[in-house]
Coordinates of C-alpha atoms in Angstrom, one line a residue:
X1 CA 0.0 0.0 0.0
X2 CA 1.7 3.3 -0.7
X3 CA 1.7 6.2 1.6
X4 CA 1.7 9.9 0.4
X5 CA 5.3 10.2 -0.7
X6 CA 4.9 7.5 -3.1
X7 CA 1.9 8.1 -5.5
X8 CA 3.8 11.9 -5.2
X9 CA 6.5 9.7 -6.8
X10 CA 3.8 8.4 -9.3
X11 CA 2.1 11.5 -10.2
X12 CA 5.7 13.6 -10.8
X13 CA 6.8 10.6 -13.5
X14 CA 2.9 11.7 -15.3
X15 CA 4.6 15.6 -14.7
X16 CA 7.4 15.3 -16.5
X17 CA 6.1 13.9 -19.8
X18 CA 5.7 15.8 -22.8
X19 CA 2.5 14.4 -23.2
X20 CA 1.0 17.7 -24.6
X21 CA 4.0 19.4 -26.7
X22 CA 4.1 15.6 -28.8
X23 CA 0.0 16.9 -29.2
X24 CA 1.2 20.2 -30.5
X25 CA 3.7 18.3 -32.8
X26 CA 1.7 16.7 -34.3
X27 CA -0.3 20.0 -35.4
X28 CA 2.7 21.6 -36.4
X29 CA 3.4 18.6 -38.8
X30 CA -0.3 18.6 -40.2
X31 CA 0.1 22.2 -40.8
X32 CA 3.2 21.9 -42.3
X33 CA 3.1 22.8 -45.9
X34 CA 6.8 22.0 -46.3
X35 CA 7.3 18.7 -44.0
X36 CA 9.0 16.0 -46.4
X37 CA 7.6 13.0 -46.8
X38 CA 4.7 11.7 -46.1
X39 CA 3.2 13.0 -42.6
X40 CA 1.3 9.5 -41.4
X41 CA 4.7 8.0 -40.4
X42 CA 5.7 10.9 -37.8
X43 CA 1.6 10.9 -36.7
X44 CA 1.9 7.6 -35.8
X45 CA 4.4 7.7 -33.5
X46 CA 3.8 10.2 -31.4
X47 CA 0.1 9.1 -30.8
X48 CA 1.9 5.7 -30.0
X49 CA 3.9 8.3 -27.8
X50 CA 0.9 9.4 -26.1
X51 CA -0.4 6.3 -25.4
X52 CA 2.3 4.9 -23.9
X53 CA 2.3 7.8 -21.5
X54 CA -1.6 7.5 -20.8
X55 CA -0.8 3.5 -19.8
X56 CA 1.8 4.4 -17.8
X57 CA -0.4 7.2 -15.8
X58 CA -3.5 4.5 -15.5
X59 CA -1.3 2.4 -13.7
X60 CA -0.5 5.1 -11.3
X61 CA -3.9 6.3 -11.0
X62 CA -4.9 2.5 -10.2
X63 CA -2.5 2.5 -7.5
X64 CA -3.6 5.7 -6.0
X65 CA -7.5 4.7 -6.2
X66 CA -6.3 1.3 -4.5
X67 CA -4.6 3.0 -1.7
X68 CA -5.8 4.4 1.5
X69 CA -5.1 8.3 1.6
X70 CA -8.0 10.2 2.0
X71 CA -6.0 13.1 2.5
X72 CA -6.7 16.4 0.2
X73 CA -3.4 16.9 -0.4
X74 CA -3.7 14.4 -2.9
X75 CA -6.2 16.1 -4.4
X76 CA -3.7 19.6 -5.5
X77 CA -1.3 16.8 -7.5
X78 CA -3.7 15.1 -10.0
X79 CA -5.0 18.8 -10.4
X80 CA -1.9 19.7 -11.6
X81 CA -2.2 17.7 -15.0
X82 CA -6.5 17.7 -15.5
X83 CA -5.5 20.6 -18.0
X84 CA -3.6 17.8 -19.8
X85 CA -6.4 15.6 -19.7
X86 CA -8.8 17.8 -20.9
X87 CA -6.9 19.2 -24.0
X88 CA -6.7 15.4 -25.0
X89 CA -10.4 15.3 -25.0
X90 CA -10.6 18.7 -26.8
X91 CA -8.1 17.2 -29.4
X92 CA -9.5 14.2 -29.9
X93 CA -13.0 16.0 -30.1
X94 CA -11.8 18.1 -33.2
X95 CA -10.1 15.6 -34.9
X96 CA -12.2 15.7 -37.8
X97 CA -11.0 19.9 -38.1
X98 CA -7.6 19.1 -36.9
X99 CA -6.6 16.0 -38.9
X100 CA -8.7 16.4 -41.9
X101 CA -8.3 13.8 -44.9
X102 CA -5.8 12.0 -42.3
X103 CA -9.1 11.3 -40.1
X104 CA -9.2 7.8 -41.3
X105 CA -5.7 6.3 -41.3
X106 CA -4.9 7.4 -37.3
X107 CA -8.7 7.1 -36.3
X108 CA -8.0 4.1 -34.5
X109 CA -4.6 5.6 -32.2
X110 CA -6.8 8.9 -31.8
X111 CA -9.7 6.5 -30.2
X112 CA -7.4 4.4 -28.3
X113 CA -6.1 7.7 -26.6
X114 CA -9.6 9.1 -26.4
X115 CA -10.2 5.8 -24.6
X116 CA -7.3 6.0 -22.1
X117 CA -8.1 9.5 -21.4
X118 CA -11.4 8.5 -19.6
X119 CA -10.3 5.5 -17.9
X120 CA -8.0 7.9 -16.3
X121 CA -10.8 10.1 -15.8
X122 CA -13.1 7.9 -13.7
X123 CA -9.9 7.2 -11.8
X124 CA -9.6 10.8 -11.1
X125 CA -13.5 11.1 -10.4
X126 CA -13.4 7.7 -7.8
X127 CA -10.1 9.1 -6.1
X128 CA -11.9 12.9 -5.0
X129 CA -15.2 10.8 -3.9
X130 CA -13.2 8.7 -1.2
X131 CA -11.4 12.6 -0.7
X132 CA -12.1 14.4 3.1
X133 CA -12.5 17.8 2.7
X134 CA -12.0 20.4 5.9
X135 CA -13.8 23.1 5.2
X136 CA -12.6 25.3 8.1
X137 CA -9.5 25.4 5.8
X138 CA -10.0 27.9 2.9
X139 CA -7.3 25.6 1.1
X140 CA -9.8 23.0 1.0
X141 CA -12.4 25.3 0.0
X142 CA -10.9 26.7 -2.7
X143 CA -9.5 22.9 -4.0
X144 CA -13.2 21.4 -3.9
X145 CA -14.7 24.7 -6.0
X146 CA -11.2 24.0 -8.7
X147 CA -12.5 20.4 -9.0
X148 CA -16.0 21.2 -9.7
X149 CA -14.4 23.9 -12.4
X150 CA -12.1 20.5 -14.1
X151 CA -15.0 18.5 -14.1
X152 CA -16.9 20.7 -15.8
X153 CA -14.8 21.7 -18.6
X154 CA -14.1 17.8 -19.2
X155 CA -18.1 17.7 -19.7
X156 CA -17.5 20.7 -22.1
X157 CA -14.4 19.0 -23.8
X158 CA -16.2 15.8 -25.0
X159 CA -19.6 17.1 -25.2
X160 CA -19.1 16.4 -29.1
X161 CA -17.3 13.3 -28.0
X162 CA -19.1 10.8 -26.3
X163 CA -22.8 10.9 -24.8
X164 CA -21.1 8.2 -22.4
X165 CA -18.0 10.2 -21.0
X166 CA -19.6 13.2 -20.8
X167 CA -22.8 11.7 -18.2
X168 CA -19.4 10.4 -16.1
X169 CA -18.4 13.9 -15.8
X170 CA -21.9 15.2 -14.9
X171 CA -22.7 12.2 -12.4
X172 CA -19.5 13.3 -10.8
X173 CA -20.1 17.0 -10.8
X174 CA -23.3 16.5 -9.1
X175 CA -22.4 13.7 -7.0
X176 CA -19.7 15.9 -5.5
X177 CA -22.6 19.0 -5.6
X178 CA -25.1 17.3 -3.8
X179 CA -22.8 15.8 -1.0
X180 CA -21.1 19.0 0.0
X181 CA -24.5 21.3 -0.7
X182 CA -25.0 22.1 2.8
X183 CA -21.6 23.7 3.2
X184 CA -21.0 24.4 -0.2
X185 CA -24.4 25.8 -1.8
X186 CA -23.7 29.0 -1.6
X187 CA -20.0 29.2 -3.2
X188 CA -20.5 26.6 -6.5
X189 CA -21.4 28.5 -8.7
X190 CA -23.0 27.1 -11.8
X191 CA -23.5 29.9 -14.4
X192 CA -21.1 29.0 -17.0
X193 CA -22.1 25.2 -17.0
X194 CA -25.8 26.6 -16.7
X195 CA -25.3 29.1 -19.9
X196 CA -23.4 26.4 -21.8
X197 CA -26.8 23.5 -21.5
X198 CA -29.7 26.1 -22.2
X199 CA -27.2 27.2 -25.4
X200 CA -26.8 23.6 -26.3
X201 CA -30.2 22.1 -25.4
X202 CA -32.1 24.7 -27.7
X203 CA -29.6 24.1 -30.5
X204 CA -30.6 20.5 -30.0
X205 CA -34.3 21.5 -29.9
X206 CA -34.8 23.8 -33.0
X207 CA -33.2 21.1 -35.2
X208 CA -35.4 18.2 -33.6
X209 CA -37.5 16.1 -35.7
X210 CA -40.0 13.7 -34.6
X211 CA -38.3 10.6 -35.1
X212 CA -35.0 11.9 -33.7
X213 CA -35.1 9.8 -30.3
X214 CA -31.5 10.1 -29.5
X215 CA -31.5 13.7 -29.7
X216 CA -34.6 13.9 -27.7
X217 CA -33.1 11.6 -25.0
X218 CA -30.1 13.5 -24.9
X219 CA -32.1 16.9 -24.3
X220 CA -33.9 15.3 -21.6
X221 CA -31.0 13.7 -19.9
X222 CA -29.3 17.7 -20.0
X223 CA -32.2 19.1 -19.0
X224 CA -32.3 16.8 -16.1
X225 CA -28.8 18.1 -15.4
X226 CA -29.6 21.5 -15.5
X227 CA -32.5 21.3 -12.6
X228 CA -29.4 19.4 -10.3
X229 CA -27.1 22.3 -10.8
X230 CA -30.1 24.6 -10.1
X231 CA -30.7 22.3 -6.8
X232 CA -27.1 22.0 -5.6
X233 CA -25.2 25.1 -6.9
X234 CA -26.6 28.5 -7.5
X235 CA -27.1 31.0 -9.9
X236 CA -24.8 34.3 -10.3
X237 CA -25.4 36.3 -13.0
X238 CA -27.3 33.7 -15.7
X239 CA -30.9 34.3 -14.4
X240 CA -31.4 36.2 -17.4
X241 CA -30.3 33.1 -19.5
X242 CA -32.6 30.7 -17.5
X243 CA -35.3 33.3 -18.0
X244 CA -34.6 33.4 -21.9
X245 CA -34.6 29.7 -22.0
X246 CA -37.3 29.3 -20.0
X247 CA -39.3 31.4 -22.3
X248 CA -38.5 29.9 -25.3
X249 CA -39.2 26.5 -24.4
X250 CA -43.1 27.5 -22.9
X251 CA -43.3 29.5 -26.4
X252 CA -42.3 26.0 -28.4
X253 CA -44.5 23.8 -27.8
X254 CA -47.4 26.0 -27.9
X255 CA -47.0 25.6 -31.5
X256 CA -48.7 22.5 -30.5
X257 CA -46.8 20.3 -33.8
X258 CA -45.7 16.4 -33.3
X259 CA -42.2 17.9 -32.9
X260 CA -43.3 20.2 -29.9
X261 CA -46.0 17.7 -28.3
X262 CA -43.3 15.3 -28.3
X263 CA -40.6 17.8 -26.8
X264 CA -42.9 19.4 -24.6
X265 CA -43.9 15.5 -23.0
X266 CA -40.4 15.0 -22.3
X267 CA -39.3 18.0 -21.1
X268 CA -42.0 20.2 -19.4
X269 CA -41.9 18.6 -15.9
X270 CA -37.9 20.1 -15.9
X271 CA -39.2 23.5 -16.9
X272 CA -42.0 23.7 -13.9
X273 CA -38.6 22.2 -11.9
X274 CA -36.5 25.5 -12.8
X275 CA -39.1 28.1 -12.1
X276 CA -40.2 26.0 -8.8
X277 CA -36.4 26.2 -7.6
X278 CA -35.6 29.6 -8.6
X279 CA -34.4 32.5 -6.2
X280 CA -35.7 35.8 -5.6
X281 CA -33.3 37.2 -8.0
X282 CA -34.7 35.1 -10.9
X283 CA -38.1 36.6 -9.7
X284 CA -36.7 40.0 -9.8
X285 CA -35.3 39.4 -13.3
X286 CA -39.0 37.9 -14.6
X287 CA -40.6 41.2 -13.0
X288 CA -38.2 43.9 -14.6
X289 CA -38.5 41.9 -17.7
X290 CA -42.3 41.4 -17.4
X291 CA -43.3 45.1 -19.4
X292 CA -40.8 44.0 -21.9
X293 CA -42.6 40.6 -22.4
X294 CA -45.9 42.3 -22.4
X295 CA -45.0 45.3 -25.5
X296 CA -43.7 42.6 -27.6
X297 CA -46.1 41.4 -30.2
X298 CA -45.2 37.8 -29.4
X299 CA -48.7 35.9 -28.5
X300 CA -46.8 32.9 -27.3
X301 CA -43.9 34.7 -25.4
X302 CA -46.9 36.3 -23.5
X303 CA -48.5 32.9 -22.8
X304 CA -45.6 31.4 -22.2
X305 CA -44.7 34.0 -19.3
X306 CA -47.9 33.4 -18.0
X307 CA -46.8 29.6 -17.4
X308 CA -43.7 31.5 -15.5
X309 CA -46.1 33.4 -13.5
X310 CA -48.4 30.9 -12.6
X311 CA -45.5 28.4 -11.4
X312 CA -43.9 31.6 -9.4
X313 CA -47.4 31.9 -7.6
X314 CA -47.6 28.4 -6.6
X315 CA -44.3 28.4 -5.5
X316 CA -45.7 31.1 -3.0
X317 CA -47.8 29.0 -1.7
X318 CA -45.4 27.2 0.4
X319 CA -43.4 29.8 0.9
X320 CA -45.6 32.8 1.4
X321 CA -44.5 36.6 0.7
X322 CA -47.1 39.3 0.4
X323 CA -45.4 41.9 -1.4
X324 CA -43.8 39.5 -3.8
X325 CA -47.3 37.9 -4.3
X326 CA -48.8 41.3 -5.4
X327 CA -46.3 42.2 -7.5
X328 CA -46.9 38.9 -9.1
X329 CA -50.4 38.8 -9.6
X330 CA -50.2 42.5 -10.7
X331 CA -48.0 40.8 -13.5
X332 CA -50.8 38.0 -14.3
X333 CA -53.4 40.8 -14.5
X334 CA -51.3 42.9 -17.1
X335 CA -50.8 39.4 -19.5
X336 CA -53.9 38.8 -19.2
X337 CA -54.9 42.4 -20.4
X338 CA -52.2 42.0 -23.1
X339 CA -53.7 38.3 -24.4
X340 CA -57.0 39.1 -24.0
X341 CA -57.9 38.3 -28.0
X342 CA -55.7 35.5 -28.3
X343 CA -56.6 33.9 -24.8
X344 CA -58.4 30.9 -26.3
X345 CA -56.2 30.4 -29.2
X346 CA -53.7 28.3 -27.1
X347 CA -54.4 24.7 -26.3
X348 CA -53.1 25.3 -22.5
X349 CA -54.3 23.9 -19.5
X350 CA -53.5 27.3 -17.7
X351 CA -56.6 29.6 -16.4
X352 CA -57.7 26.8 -14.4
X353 CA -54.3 26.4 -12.5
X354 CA -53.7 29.9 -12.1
X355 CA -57.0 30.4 -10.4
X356 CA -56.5 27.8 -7.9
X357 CA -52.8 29.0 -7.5
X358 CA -53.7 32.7 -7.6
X359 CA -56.9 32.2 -5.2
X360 CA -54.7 29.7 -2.8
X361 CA -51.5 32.4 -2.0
X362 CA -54.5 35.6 -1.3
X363 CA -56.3 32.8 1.2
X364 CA -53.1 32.0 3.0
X365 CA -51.8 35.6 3.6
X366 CA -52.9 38.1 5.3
X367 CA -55.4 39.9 4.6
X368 CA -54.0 43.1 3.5
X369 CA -53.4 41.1 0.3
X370 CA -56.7 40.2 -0.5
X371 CA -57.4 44.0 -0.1
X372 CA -54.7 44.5 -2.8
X373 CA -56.3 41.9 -5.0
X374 CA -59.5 43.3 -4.4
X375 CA -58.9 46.6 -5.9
X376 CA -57.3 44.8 -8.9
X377 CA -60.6 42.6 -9.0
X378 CA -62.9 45.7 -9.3
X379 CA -60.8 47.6 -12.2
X380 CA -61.1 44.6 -14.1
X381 CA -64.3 44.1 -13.8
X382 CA -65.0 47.4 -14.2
X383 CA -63.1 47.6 -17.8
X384 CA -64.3 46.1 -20.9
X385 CA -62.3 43.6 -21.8
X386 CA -64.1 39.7 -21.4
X387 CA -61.0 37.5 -20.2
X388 CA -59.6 40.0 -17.3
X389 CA -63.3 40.2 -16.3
X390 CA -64.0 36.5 -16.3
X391 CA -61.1 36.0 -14.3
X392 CA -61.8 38.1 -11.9
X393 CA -65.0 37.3 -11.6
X394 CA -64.0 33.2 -11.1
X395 CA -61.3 34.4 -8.5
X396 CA -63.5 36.3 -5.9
X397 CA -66.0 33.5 -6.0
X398 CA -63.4 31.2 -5.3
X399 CA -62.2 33.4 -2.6
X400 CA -65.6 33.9 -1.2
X401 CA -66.2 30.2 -1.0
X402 CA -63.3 29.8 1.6
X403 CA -64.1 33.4 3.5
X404 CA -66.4 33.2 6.9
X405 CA -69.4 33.9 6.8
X406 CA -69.4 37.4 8.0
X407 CA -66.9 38.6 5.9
X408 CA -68.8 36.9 2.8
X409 CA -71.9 39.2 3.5
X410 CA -69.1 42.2 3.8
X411 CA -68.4 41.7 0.8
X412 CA -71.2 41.2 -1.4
X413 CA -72.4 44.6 0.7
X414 CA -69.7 46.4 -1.4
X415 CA -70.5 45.0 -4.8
X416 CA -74.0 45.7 -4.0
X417 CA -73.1 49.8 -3.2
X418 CA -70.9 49.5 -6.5
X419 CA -74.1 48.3 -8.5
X420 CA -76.1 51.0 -7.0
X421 CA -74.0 53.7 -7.2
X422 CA -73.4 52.5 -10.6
X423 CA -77.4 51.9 -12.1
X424 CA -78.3 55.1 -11.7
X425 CA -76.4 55.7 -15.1
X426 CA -78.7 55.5 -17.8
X427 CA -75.9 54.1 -20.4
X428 CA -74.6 51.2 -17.4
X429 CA -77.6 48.8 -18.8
X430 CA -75.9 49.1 -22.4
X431 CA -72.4 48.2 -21.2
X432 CA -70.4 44.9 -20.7
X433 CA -70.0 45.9 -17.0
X434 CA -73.6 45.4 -16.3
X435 CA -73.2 41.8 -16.8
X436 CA -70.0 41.2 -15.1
X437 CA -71.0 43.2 -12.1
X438 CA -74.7 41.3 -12.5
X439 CA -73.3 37.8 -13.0
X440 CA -71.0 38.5 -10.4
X441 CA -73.5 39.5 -8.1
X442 CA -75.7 36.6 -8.6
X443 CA -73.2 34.0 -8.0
X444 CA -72.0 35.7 -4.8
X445 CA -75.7 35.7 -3.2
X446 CA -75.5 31.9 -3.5
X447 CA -72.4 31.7 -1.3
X448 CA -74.2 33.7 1.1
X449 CA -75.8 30.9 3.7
X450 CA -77.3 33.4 6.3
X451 CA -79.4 35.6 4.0
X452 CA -81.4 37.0 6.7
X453 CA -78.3 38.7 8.2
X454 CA -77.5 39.7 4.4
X455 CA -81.1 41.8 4.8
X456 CA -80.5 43.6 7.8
X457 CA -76.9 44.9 6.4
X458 CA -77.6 45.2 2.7
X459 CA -80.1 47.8 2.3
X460 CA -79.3 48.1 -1.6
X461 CA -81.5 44.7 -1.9
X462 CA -84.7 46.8 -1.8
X463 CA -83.6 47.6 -5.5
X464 CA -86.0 46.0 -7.6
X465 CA -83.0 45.7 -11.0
X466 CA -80.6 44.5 -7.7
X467 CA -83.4 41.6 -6.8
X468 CA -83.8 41.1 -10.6
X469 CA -80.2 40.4 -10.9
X470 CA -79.6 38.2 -8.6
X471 CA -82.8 35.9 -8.8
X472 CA -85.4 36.5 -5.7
X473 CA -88.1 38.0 -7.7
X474 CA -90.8 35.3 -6.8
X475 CA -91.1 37.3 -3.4
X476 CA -91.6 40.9 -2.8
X477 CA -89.0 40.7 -0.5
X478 CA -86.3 38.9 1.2
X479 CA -87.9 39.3 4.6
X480 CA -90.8 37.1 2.9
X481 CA -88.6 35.0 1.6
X482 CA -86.9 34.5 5.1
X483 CA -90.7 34.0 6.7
X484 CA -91.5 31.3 4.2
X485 CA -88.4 29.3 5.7
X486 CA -89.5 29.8 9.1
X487 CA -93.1 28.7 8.0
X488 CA -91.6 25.1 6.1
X489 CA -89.7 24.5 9.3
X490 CA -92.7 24.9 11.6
X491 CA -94.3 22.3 9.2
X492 CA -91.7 20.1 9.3
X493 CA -92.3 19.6 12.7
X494 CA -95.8 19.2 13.4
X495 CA -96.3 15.0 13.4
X496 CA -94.1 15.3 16.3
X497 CA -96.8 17.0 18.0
X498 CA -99.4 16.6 20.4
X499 CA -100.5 20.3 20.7
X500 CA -100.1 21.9 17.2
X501 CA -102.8 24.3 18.1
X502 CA -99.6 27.1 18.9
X503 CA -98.1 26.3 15.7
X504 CA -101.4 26.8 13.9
X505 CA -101.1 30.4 14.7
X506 CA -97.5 30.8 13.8
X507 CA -98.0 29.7 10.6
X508 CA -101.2 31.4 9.7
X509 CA -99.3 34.7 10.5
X510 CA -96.4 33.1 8.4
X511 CA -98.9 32.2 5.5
X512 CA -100.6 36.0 5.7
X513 CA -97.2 37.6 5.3
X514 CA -97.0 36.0 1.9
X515 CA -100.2 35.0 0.8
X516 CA -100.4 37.7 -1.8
X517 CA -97.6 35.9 -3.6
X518 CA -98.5 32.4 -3.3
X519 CA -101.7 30.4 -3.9
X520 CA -102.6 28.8 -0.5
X521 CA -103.0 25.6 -2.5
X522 CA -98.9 26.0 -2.0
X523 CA -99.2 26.0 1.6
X524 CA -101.8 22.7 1.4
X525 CA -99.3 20.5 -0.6
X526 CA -96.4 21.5 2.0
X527 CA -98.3 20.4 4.5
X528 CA -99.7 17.4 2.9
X529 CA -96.3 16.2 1.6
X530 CA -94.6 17.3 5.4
X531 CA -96.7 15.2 7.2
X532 CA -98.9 13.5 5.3
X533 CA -101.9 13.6 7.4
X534 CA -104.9 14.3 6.0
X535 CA -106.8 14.7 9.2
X536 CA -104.0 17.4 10.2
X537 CA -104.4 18.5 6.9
X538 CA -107.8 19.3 7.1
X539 CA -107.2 20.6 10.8
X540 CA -105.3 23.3 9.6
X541 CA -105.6 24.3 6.3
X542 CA -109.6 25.9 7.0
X543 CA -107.9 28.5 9.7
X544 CA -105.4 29.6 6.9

């Protein structure tokens, strides 16, 4: 077993090869226009060269990984020739530009080396696994974040390479990620792996076609990549860049083509992922850039920052911020504004979800939101445009289902002063906010359970177009209406009865209140089908 000193030893024999000034010979003999004699020979051998020196390095590497030093300091000497390592894999990546019509004679030396390369890699990646990191030393620190960096540009190197290799890298980049997060989170920072996967997934993307299930596969497996670095690392200065991409992908597949149902299948659950995990600065960034979003012409970059908006909302909903909520809603109220005629032209599940999402942040917080809202609610309503409206409408009535009692009554008191201060317009009849605020109106009142309360508070119900609106013509009043209750349940009770000579009076008084409205063959067949007793029946119904 070898202690520290040794695979030193091992590691300074890798050092001092020439390993990549024989790679730069050979590109000074390809480029040489004068060299005599065929150029194949001299290729040859030095790629031999290079091998040689890769089998020599495994076996140190293999010795190392064998061995039982955990120590970091292990760690600064194979970092000392990763750069090697990854120019191979950036040489043997361009081969086709680099060697040109002399591709096919050295193809198999260049994938031997290619070959070598990553065994040595996943030597490299199994040795800083076992590693122990002391991150009260900033050495250690700082060695762990330069690791990450190697890794990365090796993912970069054979991206164009092998699928295979460059998974290795990322299973190692993350693996390392996710077991230092809790110490580490805030100091890896991911933008330039982050900017180079949107770049590459979207080139991947626009030249997709349907059948094209390794490019798909490979687009999902990045993508899938891109939500751990998002989850274990953090974002800089790409949240523009996520943003971008973010948009771009929502505005794809609303195209709704077999190449963008198929993309969008694979691929949507990472998007909700990204939005879902983002910071407050990526919020900040989707709200400065909102107003931008909403001037362009682009239908689907509107929708599709809907889809951002409506994930940023339910996000809220777990982690609750008022001010961050309004700003955000204020946001969804604007799109919607801006989409208004093109709405229904999208085959999206969205108005649905962002109801539910929108309604469930207001109910949780306090209530100085909903106030907020509110005020939103009642411009909207109050304007002429349908969607905004409708939304509006379908959002208090969601709200009021979940409000107590009181403060449901509260609130249909003030759309009830609205419509009256309102009606006495003579054009208000003629105008779409007539039925929003008349539809609105009528759904309310059935929320409202205790309707006798709703009475004494609501003196706008004596309107006569108020009661017209919302349904209770069939009685002159809603005190009457309230008395016939009282009346049914007196009925309801009377076969339990002995003495129903009391309740004979109560609901002749009842029965007098509304007769004018009803026939009192009404108040015979509620009896009759009450309690079914004709004797009773006939008992009462010649006092009424």
């Amino acid at each position: 077993m070898m202690d520290d000193s040794t695979e030193e030893n091992f590691l300074d024999d890798f050092h001092n090869t020439d390993l990549m000034k024989k790679l730069d010979d050979v590109k000074q003999i390809i480029n040489d226009s004068n060299h005599e004699g065929s150029k194949e020979p001299s290729i040859h051998t030095l790629l031999q060269d290079c091998i040689e020196i890769l089998n020599t390095e495994k076996n140190s590497m293999e010795c190392i990984d064998g061995g039982s030093c955990t120590s970091s300091s292990i760690v600064t000497d194979l970092l000392s020739y990763e750069k090697d390592i990854i120019a191979l894999f950036k040489h043997c990546s361009e081969s086709n530009l680099i060697y040109g019509n002399l591709i096919m004679n050295i193809k198999q030396l260049l994938t031997e080396l290619f070959k070598k390369a990553s065994e040595i890699q996943i030597l490299f990646f199994s040795i800083v696994e076992k590693v122990e990191f002391d991150f009260t030393l900033k050495k250690d620190l700082s060695l762990l974040l330069r690791v990450l960096q190697y890794i990365w540009y090796g993912a970069k190197a054979v991206y164009n390479a092998s699928n295979k290799i460059m998974a290795s890298h990322w299973k190692a980049y993350i693996t390392i990620s996710k077991k230092y997060a809790a110490e580490l989170k805030d100091y890896i920072i991911n933008d330039e792996p982050i900017d180079f996967l949107c770049s590459e997934i979207k080139k991947t993307i626009l030249s997709f076609q349907f059948n094209d299930e390794s490019s798909l596969k490979l687009s999902t497996y990045m993508m899938s990549v891109l939500v751990k670095l998002c989850s274990y690392g953090r974002i800089s200065k790409s949240h523009n860049v996520v943003l971008e991409f973010i948009l771009f992908l929502n505005s794809y597949w609303l195209s709704d083509t077999q190449d963008a149902v198929a993309v969008k299948d694979r691929l949507s659950q990472f998007v909700d992922q990204l939005v879902l995990l983002s910071d407050d600065t990526f919020v900040k960034t989707f709200q400065s850039s909102s107003q931008e979003i909403i001037n362009n012409n682009s239908s689907s970059q509107k929708m599709s920052a809907m889809c951002i908006a409506m994930l940023l909302i339910k996000r809220l909903t777990k982690t609750p911020c008022d001010q961050q909520a309004h700003q955000i809603i204020c946001i969804v109220f604007d799109l919607i504004k801006s989409i208004d005629s093109v709405m229904c032209c999208y085959n999206v599940d969205i108005y649905e979800d962002l109801l539910i999402n929108v309604a469930s942040v207001i109910l949780i917080s306090d209530y100085n939101l909903f106030e907020n809202v509110e005020n939103i609610l009642i411009e909207n309503i109050l304007n002429t445009e349908y969607w905004p409206a409708l939304f509006s409408s379908d959002l208090w009535i969601i709200i009021m289902r979940y409000l107590s009692p009181d403060l449901c009554i509260l609130q249909f008191s003030k759309l009830a002063k609205l419509y009256e201060a309102l009606v006495v317009f003579p054009c208000f009849t003629q105008c779409p906010q007539h039925i929003y605020i008349e539809m609105l109106l009528k759904r309310h009142f059935s929320l409202v359970t205790n309707k006798k309360q709703l009475v004494n508070c609501c003196p706008q119900l004596k309107l006569q177009s108020l009661k017209s609106s919302i349904g209770i013509l069939h009685v002159s009043t809603l005190s009457k209406y309230n008395q016939l209750s009282e009346m049914i349940k007196i009925i309801s009770i009377l076969p339990e009865q002995t003495n129903y000579e009391h309740l004979n009076e109560e609901i002749i008084h009842l029965w007098n209140s509304i007769k004018d409205e009803y026939p009192p063959e009404y108040l015979s067949a509620l009896v009759e089908v009450s309690i079914g007793s004709e004797k009773l029946l006939k008992t009462i119904i010649p006092k009424v």
